[in-house]
Short mmCIF file of C-alpha atoms in Angstrom, two decimals:
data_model
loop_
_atom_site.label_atom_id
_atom_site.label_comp_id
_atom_site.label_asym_id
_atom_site.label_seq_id
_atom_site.Cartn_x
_atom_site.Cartn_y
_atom_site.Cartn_z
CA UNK A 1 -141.24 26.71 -7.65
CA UNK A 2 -142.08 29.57 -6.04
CA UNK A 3 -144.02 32.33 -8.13
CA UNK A 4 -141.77 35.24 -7.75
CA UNK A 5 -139.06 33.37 -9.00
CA UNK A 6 -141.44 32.39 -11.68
CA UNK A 7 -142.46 35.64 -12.51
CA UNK A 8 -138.49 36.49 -13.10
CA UNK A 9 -138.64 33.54 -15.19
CA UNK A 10 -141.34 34.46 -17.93
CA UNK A 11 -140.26 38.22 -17.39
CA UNK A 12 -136.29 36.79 -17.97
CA UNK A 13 -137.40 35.07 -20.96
CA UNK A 14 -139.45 37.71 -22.44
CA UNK A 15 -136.53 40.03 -22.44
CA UNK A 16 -133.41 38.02 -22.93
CA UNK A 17 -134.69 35.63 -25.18
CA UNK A 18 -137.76 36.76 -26.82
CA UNK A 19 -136.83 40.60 -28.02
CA UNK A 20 -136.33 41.16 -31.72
CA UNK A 21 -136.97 37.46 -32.20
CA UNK A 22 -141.01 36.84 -31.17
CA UNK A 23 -143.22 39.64 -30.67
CA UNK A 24 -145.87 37.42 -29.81
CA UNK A 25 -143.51 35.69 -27.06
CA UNK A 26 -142.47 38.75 -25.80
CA UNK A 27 -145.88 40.29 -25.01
CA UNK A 28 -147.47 37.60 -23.41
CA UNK A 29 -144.18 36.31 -21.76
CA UNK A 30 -144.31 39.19 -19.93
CA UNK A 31 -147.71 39.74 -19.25
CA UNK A 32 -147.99 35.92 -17.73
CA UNK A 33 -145.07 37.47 -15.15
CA UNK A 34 -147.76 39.51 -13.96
CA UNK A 35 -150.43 37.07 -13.80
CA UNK A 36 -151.10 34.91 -10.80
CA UNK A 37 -153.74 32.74 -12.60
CA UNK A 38 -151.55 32.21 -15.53
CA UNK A 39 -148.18 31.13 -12.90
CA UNK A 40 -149.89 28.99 -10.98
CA UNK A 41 -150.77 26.86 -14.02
CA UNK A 42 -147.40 27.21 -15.46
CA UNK A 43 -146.03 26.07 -12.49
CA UNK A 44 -147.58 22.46 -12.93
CA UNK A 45 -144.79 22.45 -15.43
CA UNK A 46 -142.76 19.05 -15.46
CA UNK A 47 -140.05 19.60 -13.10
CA UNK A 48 -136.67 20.76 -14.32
CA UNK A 49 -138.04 22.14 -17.69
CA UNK A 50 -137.77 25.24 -19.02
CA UNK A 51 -141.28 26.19 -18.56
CA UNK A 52 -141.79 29.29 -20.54
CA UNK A 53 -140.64 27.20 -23.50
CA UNK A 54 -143.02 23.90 -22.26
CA UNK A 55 -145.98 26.64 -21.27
CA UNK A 56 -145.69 28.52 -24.32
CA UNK A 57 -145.52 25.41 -26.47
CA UNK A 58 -148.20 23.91 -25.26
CA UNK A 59 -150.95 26.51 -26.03
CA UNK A 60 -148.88 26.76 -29.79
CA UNK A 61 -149.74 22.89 -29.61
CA UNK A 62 -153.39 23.15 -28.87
CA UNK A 63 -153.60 25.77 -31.22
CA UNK A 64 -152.20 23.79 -34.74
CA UNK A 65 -154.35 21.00 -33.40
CA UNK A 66 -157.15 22.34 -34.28
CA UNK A 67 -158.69 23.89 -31.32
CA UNK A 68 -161.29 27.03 -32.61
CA UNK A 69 -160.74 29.98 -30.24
CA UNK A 70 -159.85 33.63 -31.39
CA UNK A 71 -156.15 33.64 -29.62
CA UNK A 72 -155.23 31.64 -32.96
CA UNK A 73 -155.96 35.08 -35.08
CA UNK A 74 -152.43 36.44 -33.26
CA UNK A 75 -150.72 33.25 -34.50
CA UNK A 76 -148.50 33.94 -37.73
CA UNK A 77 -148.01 30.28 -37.55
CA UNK A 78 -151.73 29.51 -38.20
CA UNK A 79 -153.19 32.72 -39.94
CA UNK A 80 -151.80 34.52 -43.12
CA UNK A 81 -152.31 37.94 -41.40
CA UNK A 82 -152.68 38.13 -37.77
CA UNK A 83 -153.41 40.73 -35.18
CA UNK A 84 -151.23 43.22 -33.96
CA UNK A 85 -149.90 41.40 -30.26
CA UNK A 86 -150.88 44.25 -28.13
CA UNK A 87 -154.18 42.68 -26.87
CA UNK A 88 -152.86 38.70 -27.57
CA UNK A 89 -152.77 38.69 -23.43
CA UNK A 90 -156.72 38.81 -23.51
CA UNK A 91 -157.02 36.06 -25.54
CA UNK A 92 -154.43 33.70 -24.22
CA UNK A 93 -155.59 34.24 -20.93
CA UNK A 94 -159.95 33.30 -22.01
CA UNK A 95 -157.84 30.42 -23.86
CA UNK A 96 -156.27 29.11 -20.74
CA UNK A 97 -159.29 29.11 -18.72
CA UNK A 98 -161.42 27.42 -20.87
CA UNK A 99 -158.40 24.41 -22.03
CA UNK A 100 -156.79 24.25 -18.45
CA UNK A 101 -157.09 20.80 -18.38
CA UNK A 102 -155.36 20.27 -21.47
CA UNK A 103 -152.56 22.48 -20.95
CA UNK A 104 -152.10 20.68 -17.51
CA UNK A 105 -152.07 17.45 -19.02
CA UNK A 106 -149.38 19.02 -21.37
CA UNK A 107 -146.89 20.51 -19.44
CA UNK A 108 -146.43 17.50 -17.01
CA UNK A 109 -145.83 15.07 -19.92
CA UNK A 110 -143.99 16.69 -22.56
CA UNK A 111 -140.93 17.93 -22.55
CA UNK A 112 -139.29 20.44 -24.59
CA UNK A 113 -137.25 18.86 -27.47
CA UNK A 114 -136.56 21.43 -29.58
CA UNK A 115 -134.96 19.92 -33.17
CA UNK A 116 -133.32 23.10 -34.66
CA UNK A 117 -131.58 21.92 -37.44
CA UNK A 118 -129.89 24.96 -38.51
CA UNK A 119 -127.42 24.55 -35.89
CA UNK A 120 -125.88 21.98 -37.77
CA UNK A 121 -124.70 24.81 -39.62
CA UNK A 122 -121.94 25.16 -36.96
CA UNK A 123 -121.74 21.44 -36.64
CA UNK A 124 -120.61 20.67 -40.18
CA UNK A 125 -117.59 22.55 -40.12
CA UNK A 126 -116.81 21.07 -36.65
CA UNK A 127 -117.22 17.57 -37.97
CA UNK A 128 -114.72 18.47 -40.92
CA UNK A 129 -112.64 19.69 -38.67
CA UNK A 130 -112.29 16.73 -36.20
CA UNK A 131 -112.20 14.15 -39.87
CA UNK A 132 -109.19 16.67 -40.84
CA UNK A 133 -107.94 15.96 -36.99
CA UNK A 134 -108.39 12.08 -37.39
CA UNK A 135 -108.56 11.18 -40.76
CA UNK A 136 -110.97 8.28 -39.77
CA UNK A 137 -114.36 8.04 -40.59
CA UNK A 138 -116.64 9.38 -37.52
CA UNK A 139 -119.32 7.50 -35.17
CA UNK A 140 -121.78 10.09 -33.75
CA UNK A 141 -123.21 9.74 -30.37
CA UNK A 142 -125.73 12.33 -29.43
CA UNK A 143 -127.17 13.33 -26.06
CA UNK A 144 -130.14 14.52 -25.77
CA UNK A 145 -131.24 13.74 -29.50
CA UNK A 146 -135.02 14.01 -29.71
CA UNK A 147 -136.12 13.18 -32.78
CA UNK A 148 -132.22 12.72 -34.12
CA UNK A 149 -132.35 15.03 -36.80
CA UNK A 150 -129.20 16.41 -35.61
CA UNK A 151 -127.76 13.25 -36.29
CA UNK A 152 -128.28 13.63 -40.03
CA UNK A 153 -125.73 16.87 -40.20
CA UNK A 154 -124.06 14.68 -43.32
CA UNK A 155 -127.64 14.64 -45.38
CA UNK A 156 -127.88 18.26 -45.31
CA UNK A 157 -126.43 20.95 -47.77
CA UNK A 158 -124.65 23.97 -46.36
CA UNK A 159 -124.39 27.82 -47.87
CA UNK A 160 -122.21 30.29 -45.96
CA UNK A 161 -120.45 33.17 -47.36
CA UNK A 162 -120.12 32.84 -51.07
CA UNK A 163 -122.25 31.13 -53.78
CA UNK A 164 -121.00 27.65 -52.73
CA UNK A 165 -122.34 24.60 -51.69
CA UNK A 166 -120.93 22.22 -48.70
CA UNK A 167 -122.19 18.63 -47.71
CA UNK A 168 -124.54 16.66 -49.51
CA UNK A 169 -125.23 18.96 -52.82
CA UNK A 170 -128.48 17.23 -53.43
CA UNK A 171 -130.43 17.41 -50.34
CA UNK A 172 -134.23 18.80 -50.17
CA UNK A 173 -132.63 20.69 -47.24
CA UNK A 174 -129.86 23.87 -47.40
CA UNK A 175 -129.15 25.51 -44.80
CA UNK A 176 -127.70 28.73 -44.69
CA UNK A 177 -126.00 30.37 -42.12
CA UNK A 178 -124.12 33.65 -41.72
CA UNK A 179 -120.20 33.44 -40.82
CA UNK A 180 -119.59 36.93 -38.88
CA UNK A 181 -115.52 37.39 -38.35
CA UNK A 182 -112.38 36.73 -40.01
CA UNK A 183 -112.00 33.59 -39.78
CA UNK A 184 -113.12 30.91 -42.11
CA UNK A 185 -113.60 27.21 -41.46
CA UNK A 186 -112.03 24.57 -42.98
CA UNK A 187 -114.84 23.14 -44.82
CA UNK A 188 -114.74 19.34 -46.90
CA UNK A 189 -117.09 19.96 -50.62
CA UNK A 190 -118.75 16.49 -49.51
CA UNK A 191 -119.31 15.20 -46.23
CA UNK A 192 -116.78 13.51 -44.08
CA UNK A 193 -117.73 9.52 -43.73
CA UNK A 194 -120.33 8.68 -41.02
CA UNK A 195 -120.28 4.69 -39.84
CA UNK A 196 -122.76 5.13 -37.19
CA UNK A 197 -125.43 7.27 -35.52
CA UNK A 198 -126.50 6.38 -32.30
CA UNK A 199 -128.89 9.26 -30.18
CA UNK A 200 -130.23 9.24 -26.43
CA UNK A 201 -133.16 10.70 -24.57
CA UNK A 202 -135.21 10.47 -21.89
CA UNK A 203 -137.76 10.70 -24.34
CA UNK A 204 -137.37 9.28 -27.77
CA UNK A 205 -139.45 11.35 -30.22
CA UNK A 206 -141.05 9.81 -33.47
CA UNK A 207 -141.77 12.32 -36.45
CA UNK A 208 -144.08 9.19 -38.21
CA UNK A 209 -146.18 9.49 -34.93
CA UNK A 210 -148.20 12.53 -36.11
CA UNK A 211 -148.84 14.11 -32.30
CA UNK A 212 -145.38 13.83 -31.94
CA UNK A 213 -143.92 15.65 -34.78
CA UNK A 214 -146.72 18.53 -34.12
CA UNK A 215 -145.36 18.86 -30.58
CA UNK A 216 -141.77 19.23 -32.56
CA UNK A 217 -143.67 22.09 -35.01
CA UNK A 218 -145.82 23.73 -31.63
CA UNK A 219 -141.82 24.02 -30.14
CA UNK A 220 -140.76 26.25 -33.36
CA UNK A 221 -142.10 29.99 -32.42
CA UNK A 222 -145.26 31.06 -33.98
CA UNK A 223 -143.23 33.76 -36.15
CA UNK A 224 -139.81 31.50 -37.26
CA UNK A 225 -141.31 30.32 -40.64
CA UNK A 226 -137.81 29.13 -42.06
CA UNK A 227 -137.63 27.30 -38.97
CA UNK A 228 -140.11 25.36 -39.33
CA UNK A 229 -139.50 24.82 -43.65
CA UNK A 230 -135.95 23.68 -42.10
CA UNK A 231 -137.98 20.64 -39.85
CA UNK A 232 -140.25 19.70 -42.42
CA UNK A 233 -137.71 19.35 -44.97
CA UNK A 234 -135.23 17.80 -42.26
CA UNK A 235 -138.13 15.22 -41.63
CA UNK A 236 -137.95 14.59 -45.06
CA UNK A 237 -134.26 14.15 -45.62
CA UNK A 238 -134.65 11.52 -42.18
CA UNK A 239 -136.98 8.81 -44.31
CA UNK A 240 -135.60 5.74 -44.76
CA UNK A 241 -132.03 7.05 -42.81
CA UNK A 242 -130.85 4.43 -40.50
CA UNK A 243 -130.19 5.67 -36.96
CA UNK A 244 -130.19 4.10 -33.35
CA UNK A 245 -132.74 5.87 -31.08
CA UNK A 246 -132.32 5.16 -27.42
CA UNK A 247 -134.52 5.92 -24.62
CA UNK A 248 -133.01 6.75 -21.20
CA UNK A 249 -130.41 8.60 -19.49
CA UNK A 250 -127.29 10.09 -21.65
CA UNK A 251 -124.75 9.94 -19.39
CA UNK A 252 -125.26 6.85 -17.53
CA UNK A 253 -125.51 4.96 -20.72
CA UNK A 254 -122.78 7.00 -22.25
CA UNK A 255 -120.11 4.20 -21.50
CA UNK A 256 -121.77 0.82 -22.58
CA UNK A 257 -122.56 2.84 -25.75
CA UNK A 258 -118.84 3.37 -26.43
CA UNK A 259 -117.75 0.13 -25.58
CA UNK A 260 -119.67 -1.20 -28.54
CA UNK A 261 -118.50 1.42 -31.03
CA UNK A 262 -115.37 0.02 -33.39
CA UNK A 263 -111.78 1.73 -32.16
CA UNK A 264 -111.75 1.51 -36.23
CA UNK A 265 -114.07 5.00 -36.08
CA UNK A 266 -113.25 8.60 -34.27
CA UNK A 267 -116.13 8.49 -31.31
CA UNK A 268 -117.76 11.66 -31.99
CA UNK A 269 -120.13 12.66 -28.64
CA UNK A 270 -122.09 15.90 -28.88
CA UNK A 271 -125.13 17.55 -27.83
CA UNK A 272 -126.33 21.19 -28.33
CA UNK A 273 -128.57 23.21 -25.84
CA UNK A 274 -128.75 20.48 -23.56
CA UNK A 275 -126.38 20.76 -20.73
CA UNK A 276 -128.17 23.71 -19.47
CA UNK A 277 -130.87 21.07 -18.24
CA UNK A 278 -128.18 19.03 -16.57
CA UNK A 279 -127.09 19.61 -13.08
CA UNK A 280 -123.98 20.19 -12.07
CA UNK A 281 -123.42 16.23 -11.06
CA UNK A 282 -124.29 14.99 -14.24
CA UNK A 283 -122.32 17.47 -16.36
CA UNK A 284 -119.08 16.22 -13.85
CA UNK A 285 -120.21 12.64 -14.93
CA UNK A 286 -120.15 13.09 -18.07
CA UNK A 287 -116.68 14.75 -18.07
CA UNK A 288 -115.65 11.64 -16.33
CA UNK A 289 -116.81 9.35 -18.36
CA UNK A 290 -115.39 10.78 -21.31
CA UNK A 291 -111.99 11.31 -19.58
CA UNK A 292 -111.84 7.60 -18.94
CA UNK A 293 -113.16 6.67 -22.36
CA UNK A 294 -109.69 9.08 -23.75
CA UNK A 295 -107.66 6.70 -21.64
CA UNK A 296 -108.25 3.67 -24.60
CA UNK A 297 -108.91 5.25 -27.84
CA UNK A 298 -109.42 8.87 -29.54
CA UNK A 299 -112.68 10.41 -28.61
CA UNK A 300 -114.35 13.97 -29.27
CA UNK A 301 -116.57 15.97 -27.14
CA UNK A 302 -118.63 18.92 -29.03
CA UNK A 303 -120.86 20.59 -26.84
CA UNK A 304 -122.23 23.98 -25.54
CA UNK A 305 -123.99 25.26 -22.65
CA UNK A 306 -122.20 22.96 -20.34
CA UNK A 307 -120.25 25.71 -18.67
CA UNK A 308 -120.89 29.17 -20.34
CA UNK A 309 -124.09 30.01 -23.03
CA UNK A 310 -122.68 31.55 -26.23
CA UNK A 311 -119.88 29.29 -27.10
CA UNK A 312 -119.17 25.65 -28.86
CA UNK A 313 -116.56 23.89 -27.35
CA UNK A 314 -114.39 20.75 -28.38
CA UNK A 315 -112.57 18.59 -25.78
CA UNK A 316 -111.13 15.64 -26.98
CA UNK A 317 -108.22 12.54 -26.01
CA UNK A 318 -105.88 11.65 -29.14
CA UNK A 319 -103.27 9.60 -28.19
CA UNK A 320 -104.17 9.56 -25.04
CA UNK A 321 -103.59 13.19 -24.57
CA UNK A 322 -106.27 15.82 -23.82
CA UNK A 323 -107.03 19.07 -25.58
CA UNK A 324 -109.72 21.61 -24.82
CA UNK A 325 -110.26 24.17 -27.89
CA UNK A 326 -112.94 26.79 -28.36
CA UNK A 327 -114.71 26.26 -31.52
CA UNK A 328 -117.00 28.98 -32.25
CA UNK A 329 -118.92 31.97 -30.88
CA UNK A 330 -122.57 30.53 -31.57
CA UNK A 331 -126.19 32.46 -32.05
CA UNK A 332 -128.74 29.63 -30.68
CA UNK A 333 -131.08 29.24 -33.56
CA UNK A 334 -127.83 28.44 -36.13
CA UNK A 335 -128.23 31.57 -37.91
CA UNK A 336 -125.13 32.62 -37.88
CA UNK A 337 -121.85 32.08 -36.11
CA UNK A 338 -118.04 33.03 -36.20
CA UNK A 339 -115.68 30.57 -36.21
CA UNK A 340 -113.05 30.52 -33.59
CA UNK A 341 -110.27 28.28 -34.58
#
């Protein structure tokens, strides 16, 4: 990658994503734009990443590790008071010198698997909605699953407008999510009937393996505190839950997986903040796949960032006919959403 491109990267991500969300992320975000040192080591990123994310991540890793240096002291994640961000850039840069090595090693290994639970908060009513639809209980099949938290949408409780619970009443985890518009989901008291949960990913992550679930925590920005409460508890909901983690490429196993999955279940597939890391190949595969998979029983396809950023999207075959509806007009960390249909 070359560094200009980069640059507009970090300084991208620093603007778009990081304003009014991560002061921290913002400052040095777009300070490392500026930096030649800094790029060239974030460009030893893993290829196809989103390397702000994987770069940023990465020192956050090194950082709840353990590691002494005074760039943890800007860290709301790690300190109870930190230092104003202004002069963060002086520190993260001594920081990066001195671990290079480790950050290198890093950012060509990992990969960044954000689990952010809360958007099951969009998910639940989407799942009611497709049980209303099919009256069958559902089989879930998600790409790009991580650690397959997402998978567990049923285990979790849900709050939205008024002082009423949704889903599973008695879970260590409630989420709670604002619904902006008019509209108002139809919503089941209890969750709809789950017979299977299968996930894929290239990289299969294991919350017992304690390295592993502190990459999952170093992923969570250093000032999103209820994000990371909603993973711990999540990781607790997830003990003892079974649920078939696969290792390897979504799509291409997308079909075998089906063909094992009883026609007595609605095949649910979905993934969230995903298909932005597939090309434009895959993403036509996958449409394929699922189009042939509509030909001999009812499937559903939930899914964003495939095709636009902002938006959740259902395309599914009943009765061998498709249908292509617009679900909901989504924030990315679940926070809040308004419901479309």
């Amino acid at each position: 990658m070359k560094d200009q491109d980069l640059s507009e990267r970090f300084r991208g991500f620093a603007e778009r994503e990081c304003k009014a969300s991560s002061g921290l992320y913002e400052h040095l975000a777009g300070h490392i734009a500026d930096d030649a040192a800094l790029l060239r080591l974030a460009a030893h990123s893993r290829r196809g990443q989103p390397v702000p994310n994987l770069f940023l991540g990465a020192v956050h890793y090194l950082l709840l590790g353990g590691i002494e240096h005074p760039l943890a002291e800007y860290y709301p994640s790690i300190v109870i008071n930190p230092r104003e961000t202004s002069t963060a850039i002086h520190c993260f840069k001594d920081f990066c010198k001195q671990y290079e090595h480790e950050i290198m090693e890093i950012i060509q290994t990992k990969l960044v698997q954000t689990n952010e639970v809360r958007r099951c908060s969009y998910l639940y009513p989407s799942f009611c909605y497709i049980y209303k639809l099919t009256d069958t209980p559902l089989a879930l099949v998600e790409i790009g699953t991580s650690a397959g938290l997402q998978l567990l949408w049923d285990k979790y409780s849900y709050s939205y407008r008024a002082d009423k619970k949704y889903g599973n009443e008695a879970a260590v985890l409630e989420i709670v999510s604002e619904l902006r518009g008019d509209n108002f989901p139809y919503l089941l008291e209890r969750s709809p009937p789950v017979t299977s949960r299968t996930g894929i990913d290239l990289h299969v992550i294991d919350v017992t393996e304690p390295s592993e679930y502190l990459w999952l925590k170093a992923l969570i920005w250093p000032e999103h505190k209820e994000r990371v409460a909603c993973f711990e508890r999540a990781v607790m909901c997830s003990e003892g839950e079974p649920r078939k983690l696969l290792e390897g490429d979504g799509v291409s196993l997308l079909p075998e997986i089906a063909s094992n999955i009883s026609k007595d279940s609605t095949l649910c597939i979905f993934h969230t903040h995903v298909a932005n890391q597939m090309n434009h190949e895959a993403k036509r595969a996958l449409e394929k796949h699922i189009r042939h998979i509509g030909q001999g029983r009812d499937v559903f396809h939930l899914y964003n960032n495939m095709w636009d950023v902002d938006f959740l999207h259902l395309d599914y075959y009943k009765n061998g006919k498709e249908h292509k509806e617009m679900v909901a007009h989504i924030d990315g960390h679940g926070r809040s959403f308004r419901w479309l249909l």
